[in-house]
Amino acid sequence: MILPGATLGMLGGGQLGRMFVTAAQTMGYKVIVLEPDVNSPAGIIADQHICAEYTDEGALQQLAEQCDAVTTEFENIPATVLSFLEQKTVVHPSSKALSSTQNRLVEKAFIESLGISVAPYVAIRTLEDIDAISDSFKFPAILKAASFGYDGKGQAVCHSLDDVRNAFNSLKQVECVLEQRINLEREISTVLARSESGEITNFPVAENVHVNGILHSTTVPSSVPEQQALAAIAMADKIADGLAYVGTMAVEFFVSQEGDVLANEIAPRPHNSGHFTLDACETSQFEQQVRMLCGLPSGNCELTSPVVMINLLGDVWGSTQPHWDTLLSQPHNKLHLYGKKEARPGRKMGHFNVLAPSIEQAAEIAAGAFEALKAD
Ligand code: ATP
Ligand code: MG
């Protein structure tokens, strides 16, 4: 066990890193963040900020020497960076687990190898791959860049082969996946923590609403039928075992109108849809990440209250700050801001959780609070 007082390393300075830093410091650990941005959400609150590129060998050497264990908040850290650190210190998740999730085609092949279904797709690497798409492939579909996508970036809806050609050219012919668009009944996700000895604890299944490809709200408990929730948890656990994953991770699922539960994406880190755990579970997903990294037993994941989480994008900022006073006038609204200076449309600036005796009440308060806080 790596006990409080020890120093932990975080690769990446975003909001997920920031919430890890807070959880770790609360428990008495020191945290060093490696991040190239001088003003990052995690870097500004860390005990130490190494301001360097993720691939800077001198910086990585320093991180390895100073830290008893290192983790990440960002799946696009080159796997080679983690394997470099693995030679020198404890690293979770492993470079191997991370590399299975960095490319959508590799990720889908891995998920399918476990007997888990994904949305029907074809790999697109050349214009010839588009000519070769069989008539049985159903449109509409979504063309997604295979690497470096997030929050719906690098994606285009296609209704025909010509649309696919245009979108592929717009993406400069990078490696892509063309995915059938599923008629969604709902979207759900599961966040879990897995220890080195393979013990898994699952947070309750979350129900998610996306707007323009970006998460807008998460509701827990979800309205998904028990059988589908259990199926999602079983699949997520199988994926975690298959990756020999150590730490907190999430799996996003599509639930189709036909009742199929299809794996969408693996997040090898805490997940935006797990932010409800900060206020509505005995242990948060970030505390769980600290516990798994340090070889401590996992904390209790039980839900302590129905909850609705709402993301705060830069869009709700105006010429002034949003009306925090109205949001905070309700005693069960919990605000989390990430310390980002500049509010841009689509940029995740923070979130709030609404706790209430029932989901219906939480949803109503959350919707009202979200409307009321929008800046002028
Ligand atoms: P993030 O990493 O933030 O989750 P991302 O850019 O990796 O986003 P995806 O998860 O692939 O993107 O897609 C974002 C959202 O777009 C999904 O949550 C869903 O709402 C919608 N979407 C994506 N692919 C499909 C699909 N095949 N069928 C239906 N909806 C889809
Ligand atoms: Mg996603």
GROMACS .gro file of C-alpha atoms and ligand atoms in nm:
model
  408
    1MET     CA    1   0.000   0.000   0.000
    2ILE     CA    2   0.110   0.352  -0.076
    3LEU     CA    3  -0.002   0.543   0.231
    4PRO     CA    4  -0.098   0.907   0.291
    5GLY     CA    5   0.208   1.130   0.300
    6ALA     CA    6   0.334   0.976  -0.024
    7THR     CA    7   0.353   1.170  -0.351
    8LEU     CA    8   0.133   1.084  -0.648
    9GLY     CA    9   0.184   1.191  -1.009
   10MET     CA   10  -0.089   1.300  -1.249
   11LEU     CA   11  -0.033   1.313  -1.625
   12GLY     CA   12  -0.264   1.581  -1.757
   13GLY     CA   13  -0.394   1.903  -1.609
   14GLY     CA   14  -0.765   1.907  -1.698
   15GLN     CA   15  -1.070   1.901  -1.471
   16LEU     CA   16  -1.049   1.526  -1.417
   17GLY     CA   17  -0.693   1.572  -1.296
   18ARG     CA   18  -0.805   1.861  -1.075
   19MET     CA   19  -1.072   1.652  -0.900
   20PHE     CA   20  -0.816   1.372  -0.850
   21VAL     CA   21  -0.575   1.625  -0.693
   22THR     CA   22  -0.848   1.742  -0.453
   23ALA     CA   23  -0.939   1.384  -0.354
   24ALA     CA   24  -0.574   1.287  -0.304
   25GLN     CA   25  -0.488   1.599  -0.103
   26THR     CA   26  -0.797   1.546   0.116
   27MET     CA   27  -0.655   1.207   0.207
   28GLY     CA   28  -0.311   1.351   0.285
   29TYR     CA   29  -0.120   1.275  -0.035
   30LYS     CA   30   0.092   1.524  -0.225
   31VAL     CA   31   0.032   1.551  -0.598
   32ILE     CA   32   0.261   1.654  -0.882
   33VAL     CA   33   0.091   1.739  -1.212
   34LEU     CA   34   0.272   1.716  -1.545
   35GLU     CA   35   0.098   1.941  -1.796
   36PRO     CA   36   0.222   2.182  -2.065
   37ASP     CA   37  -0.042   2.452  -1.999
   38VAL     CA   38   0.069   2.704  -1.730
   39ASN     CA   39  -0.289   2.772  -1.621
   40SER     CA   40  -0.443   2.423  -1.615
   41PRO     CA   41  -0.727   2.332  -1.375
   42ALA     CA   42  -0.515   2.064  -1.202
   43GLY     CA   43  -0.177   2.236  -1.226
   44ILE     CA   44  -0.293   2.546  -1.037
   45ILE     CA   45  -0.399   2.346  -0.729
   46ALA     CA   46  -0.130   2.075  -0.732
   47ASP     CA   47   0.149   2.067  -0.473
   48GLN     CA   48   0.384   2.096  -0.767
   49HIS     CA   49   0.331   2.161  -1.137
   50ILE     CA   50   0.590   2.038  -1.384
   51CYS     CA   51   0.515   2.256  -1.682
   52ALA     CA   52   0.635   2.048  -1.978
   53GLU     CA   53   0.515   1.839  -2.271
   54TYR     CA   54   0.396   1.487  -2.184
   55THR     CA   55   0.680   1.349  -2.395
   56ASP     CA   56   0.959   1.555  -2.231
   57GLU     CA   57   1.201   1.288  -2.103
   58GLY     CA   58   1.362   1.511  -1.841
   59ALA     CA   59   1.020   1.599  -1.700
   60LEU     CA   60   0.911   1.234  -1.700
   61GLN     CA   61   1.234   1.135  -1.526
   62GLN     CA   62   1.168   1.397  -1.257
   63LEU     CA   63   0.806   1.280  -1.217
   64ALA     CA   64   0.917   0.918  -1.181
   65GLU     CA   65   1.185   1.006  -0.925
   66GLN     CA   66   0.953   1.218  -0.711
   67CYS     CA   67   0.636   1.005  -0.727
   68ASP     CA   68   0.548   0.681  -0.555
   69ALA     CA   69   0.281   0.616  -0.820
   70VAL     CA   70   0.157   0.787  -1.136
   71THR     CA   71  -0.183   0.793  -1.305
   72THR     CA   72  -0.349   0.984  -1.588
   73GLU     CA   73  -0.667   1.174  -1.661
   74PHE     CA   74  -0.635   1.181  -2.038
   75GLU     CA   75  -0.643   0.884  -2.279
   76ASN     CA   76  -0.437   1.054  -2.546
   77ILE     CA   77  -0.115   1.053  -2.344
   78PRO     CA   78   0.114   0.850  -2.573
   79ALA     CA   79   0.129   0.490  -2.443
   80THR     CA   80   0.508   0.515  -2.485
   81VAL     CA   81   0.510   0.780  -2.209
   82LEU     CA   82   0.345   0.534  -1.970
   83SER     CA   83   0.579   0.251  -2.066
   84PHE     CA   84   0.878   0.483  -2.001
   85LEU     CA   85   0.738   0.558  -1.652
   86GLU     CA   86   0.653   0.192  -1.589
   87GLN     CA   87   1.028   0.113  -1.591
   88LYS     CA   88   1.075   0.349  -1.298
   89THR     CA   89   0.765   0.367  -1.076
   90VAL     CA   90   0.412   0.232  -1.019
   91VAL     CA   91   0.182   0.331  -1.308
   92HIS     CA   92  -0.196   0.269  -1.331
   93PRO     CA   93  -0.367   0.226  -1.572
   94SER     CA   94  -0.095   0.045  -1.767
   95SER     CA   95   0.040   0.153  -2.103
   96LYS     CA   96  -0.115  -0.165  -2.244
   97ALA     CA   97  -0.465  -0.082  -2.113
   98LEU     CA   98  -0.434   0.274  -2.241
   99SER     CA   99  -0.320   0.170  -2.587
  100SER     CA  100  -0.628  -0.053  -2.628
  101THR     CA  101  -0.853   0.251  -2.591
  102GLN     CA  102  -0.671   0.521  -2.790
  103ASN     CA  103  -0.794   0.422  -3.133
  104ARG     CA  104  -1.164   0.355  -3.197
  105LEU     CA  105  -1.091   0.066  -3.435
  106VAL     CA  106  -0.854  -0.107  -3.192
  107GLU     CA  107  -1.102  -0.043  -2.910
  108LYS     CA  108  -1.400  -0.186  -3.101
  109ALA     CA  109  -1.203  -0.495  -3.208
  110PHE     CA  110  -1.102  -0.549  -2.844
  111ILE     CA  111  -1.462  -0.510  -2.719
  112GLU     CA  112  -1.592  -0.749  -2.986
  113SER     CA  113  -1.320  -1.002  -2.898
  114LEU     CA  114  -1.488  -1.026  -2.555
  115GLY     CA  115  -1.821  -1.114  -2.721
  116ILE     CA  116  -1.967  -0.768  -2.650
  117SER     CA  117  -2.173  -0.595  -2.920
  118VAL     CA  118  -2.098  -0.253  -3.064
  119ALA     CA  119  -2.286  -0.047  -3.324
  120PRO     CA  120  -2.231  -0.191  -3.677
  121TYR     CA  121  -1.926  -0.019  -3.830
  122VAL     CA  122  -1.668  -0.028  -4.106
  123ALA     CA  123  -1.307   0.093  -4.101
  124ILE     CA  124  -1.233   0.375  -4.345
  125ARG     CA  125  -0.866   0.428  -4.426
  126THR     CA  126  -0.884   0.510  -4.798
  127LEU     CA  127  -1.142   0.628  -5.052
  128GLU     CA  128  -1.148   0.268  -5.183
  129ASP     CA  129  -1.278   0.153  -4.843
  130ILE     CA  130  -1.579   0.379  -4.905
  131ASP     CA  131  -1.639   0.231  -5.254
  132ALA     CA  132  -1.629  -0.114  -5.096
  133ILE     CA  133  -1.902  -0.048  -4.834
  134SER     CA  134  -2.165  -0.316  -4.879
  135ASP     CA  135  -2.530  -0.240  -4.955
  136SER     CA  136  -2.627  -0.402  -4.627
  137PHE     CA  137  -2.464  -0.113  -4.433
  138LYS     CA  138  -2.748   0.111  -4.316
  139PHE     CA  139  -2.749   0.491  -4.330
  140PRO     CA  140  -2.765   0.737  -4.158
  141ALA     CA  141  -2.421   0.680  -4.015
  142ILE     CA  142  -2.156   0.878  -3.831
  143LEU     CA  143  -1.800   0.911  -3.959
  144LYS     CA  144  -1.559   0.947  -3.667
  145ALA     CA  145  -1.185   1.003  -3.670
  146ALA     CA  146  -1.033   0.689  -3.515
  147SER     CA  147  -0.798   0.882  -3.287
  148PHE     CA  148  -0.802   1.198  -3.074
  149GLY     CA  149  -1.182   1.254  -3.072
  150TYR     CA  150  -1.369   1.390  -2.772
  151ASP     CA  151  -1.695   1.570  -2.705
  152GLY     CA  152  -1.820   1.485  -3.054
  153LYS     CA  153  -1.523   1.652  -3.226
  154GLY     CA  154  -1.401   1.499  -3.552
  155GLN     CA  155  -1.746   1.351  -3.629
  156ALA     CA  156  -1.989   1.396  -3.918
  157VAL     CA  157  -2.337   1.256  -3.983
  158CYS     CA  158  -2.359   1.092  -4.328
  159HIS     CA  159  -2.670   0.997  -4.525
  160SER     CA  160  -2.499   0.855  -4.834
  161LEU     CA  161  -2.166   0.729  -4.967
  162ASP     CA  162  -2.109   1.075  -5.116
  163ASP     CA  163  -2.153   1.230  -4.771
  164VAL     CA  164  -1.895   0.982  -4.640
  165ARG     CA  165  -1.648   1.080  -4.915
  166ASN     CA  166  -1.693   1.450  -4.839
  167ALA     CA  167  -1.664   1.402  -4.465
  168PHE     CA  168  -1.356   1.178  -4.506
  169ASN     CA  169  -1.193   1.447  -4.719
  170SER     CA  170  -1.285   1.715  -4.464
  171LEU     CA  171  -1.111   1.504  -4.200
  172LYS     CA  172  -0.806   1.505  -4.433
  173GLN     CA  173  -0.843   1.129  -4.491
  174VAL     CA  174  -0.723   1.034  -4.142
  175GLU     CA  175  -0.809   0.683  -4.028
  176CYS     CA  176  -1.183   0.672  -3.951
  177VAL     CA  177  -1.465   0.451  -3.839
  178LEU     CA  178  -1.806   0.474  -4.006
  179GLU     CA  179  -2.066   0.378  -3.749
  180GLN     CA  180  -2.433   0.312  -3.809
  181ARG     CA  181  -2.642   0.570  -3.623
  182ILE     CA  182  -2.839   0.382  -3.360
  183ASN     CA  183  -3.200   0.478  -3.288
  184LEU     CA  184  -3.140   0.554  -2.925
  185GLU     CA  185  -3.387   0.471  -2.654
  186ARG     CA  186  -3.138   0.616  -2.409
  187GLU     CA  187  -2.767   0.640  -2.328
  188ILE     CA  188  -2.617   0.499  -2.012
  189SER     CA  189  -2.272   0.460  -1.865
  190THR     CA  190  -2.112   0.269  -1.587
  191VAL     CA  191  -1.815   0.381  -1.380
  192LEU     CA  192  -1.618   0.119  -1.193
  193ALA     CA  193  -1.301   0.077  -0.995
  194ARG     CA  194  -1.079  -0.230  -1.028
  195SER     CA  195  -0.792  -0.321  -0.799
  196GLU     CA  196  -0.468  -0.494  -0.887
  197SER     CA  197  -0.605  -0.820  -0.744
  198GLY     CA  198  -0.907  -0.793  -0.976
  199GLU     CA  199  -1.173  -0.682  -0.729
  200ILE     CA  200  -1.431  -0.458  -0.894
  201THR     CA  201  -1.672  -0.210  -0.737
  202ASN     CA  202  -1.943  -0.060  -0.957
  203PHE     CA  203  -2.106   0.278  -0.914
  204PRO     CA  204  -2.478   0.282  -0.997
  205VAL     CA  205  -2.560   0.300  -1.369
  206ALA     CA  206  -2.595   0.658  -1.495
  207GLU     CA  207  -2.839   0.780  -1.759
  208ASN     CA  208  -2.696   1.045  -1.988
  209VAL     CA  209  -2.834   1.308  -2.222
  210HIS     CA  210  -2.598   1.452  -2.485
  211VAL     CA  211  -2.655   1.778  -2.668
  212ASN     CA  212  -2.451   1.832  -2.987
  213GLY     CA  213  -2.236   1.531  -2.899
  214ILE     CA  214  -2.144   1.674  -2.555
  215LEU     CA  215  -2.278   1.539  -2.227
  216HIS     CA  216  -2.547   1.769  -2.088
  217SER     CA  217  -2.699   1.580  -1.795
  218THR     CA  218  -2.663   1.262  -1.594
  219THR     CA  219  -2.946   1.116  -1.388
  220VAL     CA  220  -2.906   0.851  -1.119
  221PRO     CA  221  -3.082   0.618  -1.053
  222SER     CA  222  -3.140   0.569  -1.426
  223SER     CA  223  -3.477   0.472  -1.568
  224VAL     CA  224  -3.318   0.182  -1.754
  225PRO     CA  225  -3.481  -0.157  -1.686
  226GLU     CA  226  -3.289  -0.360  -1.426
  227GLN     CA  227  -3.197  -0.628  -1.678
  228GLN     CA  228  -3.028  -0.377  -1.911
  229ALA     CA  229  -2.849  -0.209  -1.621
  230LEU     CA  230  -2.712  -0.543  -1.505
  231ALA     CA  231  -2.610  -0.632  -1.861
  232ALA     CA  232  -2.418  -0.303  -1.890
  233ILE     CA  233  -2.240  -0.359  -1.558
  234ALA     CA  234  -2.148  -0.715  -1.656
  235MET     CA  235  -2.005  -0.594  -1.988
  236ALA     CA  236  -1.809  -0.312  -1.825
  237ASP     CA  237  -1.663  -0.553  -1.571
  238LYS     CA  238  -1.564  -0.792  -1.848
  239ILE     CA  239  -1.391  -0.507  -2.032
  240ALA     CA  240  -1.205  -0.404  -1.713
  241ASP     CA  241  -1.092  -0.764  -1.659
  242GLY     CA  242  -0.991  -0.794  -2.025
  243LEU     CA  243  -0.771  -0.486  -1.990
  244ALA     CA  244  -0.637  -0.605  -1.651
  245TYR     CA  245  -0.737  -0.252  -1.562
  246VAL     CA  246  -0.629  -0.092  -1.234
  247GLY     CA  247  -0.802   0.233  -1.139
  248THR     CA  248  -1.130   0.407  -1.214
  249MET     CA  249  -1.273   0.364  -1.563
  250ALA     CA  250  -1.604   0.403  -1.744
  251VAL     CA  251  -1.788   0.247  -2.034
  252GLU     CA  252  -2.050   0.437  -2.236
  253PHE     CA  253  -2.341   0.239  -2.380
  254PHE     CA  254  -2.615   0.296  -2.635
  255VAL     CA  255  -2.952   0.139  -2.554
  256SER     CA  256  -3.135   0.097  -2.885
  257GLN     CA  257  -3.510   0.122  -2.936
  258GLU     CA  258  -3.496  -0.251  -3.009
  259GLY     CA  259  -3.359  -0.307  -2.656
  260ASP     CA  260  -2.997  -0.385  -2.748
  261VAL     CA  261  -2.726  -0.260  -2.513
  262LEU     CA  262  -2.424  -0.171  -2.729
  263ALA     CA  263  -2.086  -0.062  -2.596
  264ASN     CA  264  -1.989   0.280  -2.736
  265GLU     CA  265  -1.659   0.383  -2.577
  266ILE     CA  266  -1.421   0.297  -2.296
  267ALA     CA  267  -1.280   0.582  -2.088
  268PRO     CA  268  -0.958   0.470  -1.914
  269ARG     CA  269  -1.006   0.732  -1.639
  270PRO     CA  270  -1.286   0.884  -1.433
  271HIS     CA  271  -1.568   1.008  -1.654
  272ASN     CA  272  -1.788   1.317  -1.682
  273SER     CA  273  -2.094   1.097  -1.627
  274GLY     CA  274  -1.945   0.994  -1.291
  275HIS     CA  275  -1.938   1.347  -1.148
  276PHE     CA  276  -2.261   1.274  -0.959
  277THR     CA  277  -2.049   1.054  -0.728
  278LEU     CA  278  -1.885   1.368  -0.584
  279ASP     CA  279  -2.203   1.456  -0.394
  280ALA     CA  280  -2.435   1.157  -0.419
  281CYS     CA  281  -2.215   0.859  -0.332
  282GLU     CA  282  -2.032   0.774  -0.017
  283THR     CA  283  -1.707   0.757  -0.217
  284SER     CA  284  -1.642   0.962  -0.531
  285GLN     CA  285  -1.494   0.823  -0.852
  286PHE     CA  286  -1.183   1.034  -0.781
  287GLU     CA  287  -1.132   0.903  -0.428
  288GLN     CA  288  -1.172   0.557  -0.578
  289GLN     CA  289  -0.899   0.641  -0.834
  290VAL     CA  290  -0.666   0.741  -0.548
  291ARG     CA  291  -0.752   0.422  -0.358
  292MET     CA  292  -0.689   0.194  -0.657
  293LEU     CA  293  -0.363   0.370  -0.750
  294CYS     CA  294  -0.237   0.333  -0.393
  295GLY     CA  295  -0.350  -0.026  -0.343
  296LEU     CA  296  -0.601   0.071  -0.074
  297PRO     CA  297  -0.933  -0.112  -0.045
  298SER     CA  298  -1.210   0.046  -0.251
  299GLY     CA  299  -1.458   0.275  -0.079
  300ASN     CA  300  -1.831   0.211  -0.064
  301CYS     CA  301  -1.994   0.314  -0.395
  302GLU     CA  302  -2.354   0.326  -0.280
  303LEU     CA  303  -2.579   0.610  -0.382
  304THR     CA  304  -2.681   0.830  -0.091
  305SER     CA  305  -2.942   1.038  -0.279
  306PRO     CA  306  -3.115   1.063  -0.615
  307VAL     CA  307  -2.913   1.309  -0.821
  308VAL     CA  308  -2.908   1.503  -1.146
  309MET     CA  309  -2.574   1.638  -1.273
  310ILE     CA  310  -2.575   1.926  -1.523
  311ASN     CA  311  -2.264   2.026  -1.718
  312LEU     CA  312  -2.176   2.394  -1.737
  313LEU     CA  313  -2.028   2.476  -2.078
  314GLY     CA  314  -1.879   2.812  -2.170
  315ASP     CA  315  -2.207   2.882  -2.352
  316VAL     CA  316  -2.379   2.980  -2.026
  317TRP     CA  317  -2.128   3.260  -1.967
  318GLY     CA  318  -2.213   3.598  -2.117
  319SER     CA  319  -2.082   3.948  -2.065
  320THR     CA  320  -2.102   3.854  -1.695
  321GLN     CA  321  -2.054   3.537  -1.490
  322PRO     CA  322  -2.356   3.304  -1.468
  323HIS     CA  323  -2.592   3.383  -1.178
  324TRP     CA  324  -2.426   3.168  -0.914
  325ASP     CA  325  -2.636   3.336  -0.645
  326THR     CA  326  -2.961   3.186  -0.778
  327LEU     CA  327  -2.802   2.842  -0.821
  328LEU     CA  328  -2.658   2.845  -0.471
  329SER     CA  329  -2.973   2.977  -0.306
  330GLN     CA  330  -3.100   2.618  -0.313
  331PRO     CA  331  -2.942   2.419  -0.028
  332HIS     CA  332  -2.912   2.092  -0.225
  333ASN     CA  333  -2.742   2.234  -0.534
  334LYS     CA  334  -2.370   2.160  -0.534
  335LEU     CA  335  -2.146   2.369  -0.761
  336HIS     CA  336  -1.812   2.252  -0.901
  337LEU     CA  337  -1.604   2.492  -1.113
  338TYR     CA  338  -1.275   2.395  -1.276
  339GLY     CA  339  -1.086   2.725  -1.248
  340LYS     CA  340  -1.069   2.786  -1.625
  341LYS     CA  341  -1.014   3.153  -1.704
  342GLU     CA  342  -1.167   3.170  -2.049
  343ALA     CA  343  -1.526   3.056  -2.117
  344ARG     CA  344  -1.561   2.938  -2.477
  345PRO     CA  345  -1.870   2.777  -2.635
  346GLY     CA  346  -1.858   2.400  -2.587
  347ARG     CA  347  -1.579   2.423  -2.325
  348LYS     CA  348  -1.647   2.233  -2.002
  349MET     CA  349  -1.619   2.497  -1.727
  350GLY     CA  350  -1.785   2.313  -1.440
  351HIS     CA  351  -2.095   2.119  -1.339
  352PHE     CA  352  -2.353   2.113  -1.063
  353ASN     CA  353  -2.526   1.830  -0.884
  354VAL     CA  354  -2.882   1.854  -0.758
  355LEU     CA  355  -2.980   1.625  -0.471
  356ALA     CA  356  -3.349   1.565  -0.400
  357PRO     CA  357  -3.573   1.301  -0.244
  358SER     CA  358  -3.682   1.181  -0.590
  359ILE     CA  359  -3.543   1.190  -0.943
  360GLU     CA  360  -3.849   1.383  -1.061
  361GLN     CA  361  -3.782   1.657  -0.807
  362ALA     CA  362  -3.409   1.664  -0.882
  363ALA     CA  363  -3.481   1.691  -1.256
  364GLU     CA  364  -3.725   1.976  -1.208
  365ILE     CA  365  -3.493   2.173  -0.977
  366ALA     CA  366  -3.196   2.109  -1.209
  367ALA     CA  367  -3.381   2.230  -1.520
  368GLY     CA  368  -3.501   2.544  -1.341
  369ALA     CA  369  -3.159   2.616  -1.191
  370PHE     CA  370  -2.989   2.571  -1.528
  371GLU     CA  371  -3.223   2.821  -1.698
  372ALA     CA  372  -3.192   3.069  -1.411
  373LEU     CA  373  -2.813   3.077  -1.401
  374LYS     CA  374  -2.756   3.171  -1.767
  375ALA     CA  375  -2.567   3.500  -1.785
  376ASP     CA  376  -2.712   3.809  -1.954
  377ATP     P1  377  -1.684   1.179  -2.553
  377ATP     O1  378  -1.543   1.128  -2.551
  377ATP     O2  379  -1.700   1.315  -2.496
  377ATP     O3  380  -1.783   1.083  -2.499
  377ATP     P2  381  -1.669   1.143  -2.835
  377ATP     O4  382  -1.627   1.256  -2.920
  377ATP     O5  383  -1.572   1.038  -2.809
  377ATP     O6  384  -1.728   1.200  -2.705
  377ATP     P3  385  -1.889   0.958  -2.896
  377ATP     O7  386  -1.908   0.906  -2.761
  377ATP     O8  387  -1.849   0.864  -3.002
  377ATP     O9  388  -1.795   1.086  -2.905
  377ATP    O10  389  -2.023   1.031  -2.944
  377ATP     C1  390  -2.077   1.141  -2.874
  377ATP     C2  391  -2.229   1.129  -2.871
  377ATP    O11  392  -2.283   1.134  -3.006
  377ATP     C3  393  -2.281   0.999  -2.815
  377ATP    O12  394  -2.283   0.999  -2.676
  377ATP     C4  395  -2.420   0.993  -2.879
  377ATP    O13  396  -2.509   1.082  -2.817
  377ATP     C5  397  -2.393   1.044  -3.019
  377ATP     N1  398  -2.355   0.928  -3.104
  377ATP     C6  399  -2.229   0.892  -3.137
  377ATP     N2  400  -2.228   0.780  -3.214
  377ATP     C7  401  -2.357   0.742  -3.228
  377ATP     C8  402  -2.422   0.633  -3.296
  377ATP     N3  403  -2.353   0.540  -3.364
  377ATP     N4  404  -2.558   0.628  -3.290
  377ATP     C9  405  -2.628   0.722  -3.221
  377ATP     N5  406  -2.573   0.825  -3.156
  377ATP    C10  407  -2.439   0.837  -3.158
  378MG      MG  408  -1.848   0.935  -2.585
   0.00000   0.00000   0.00000
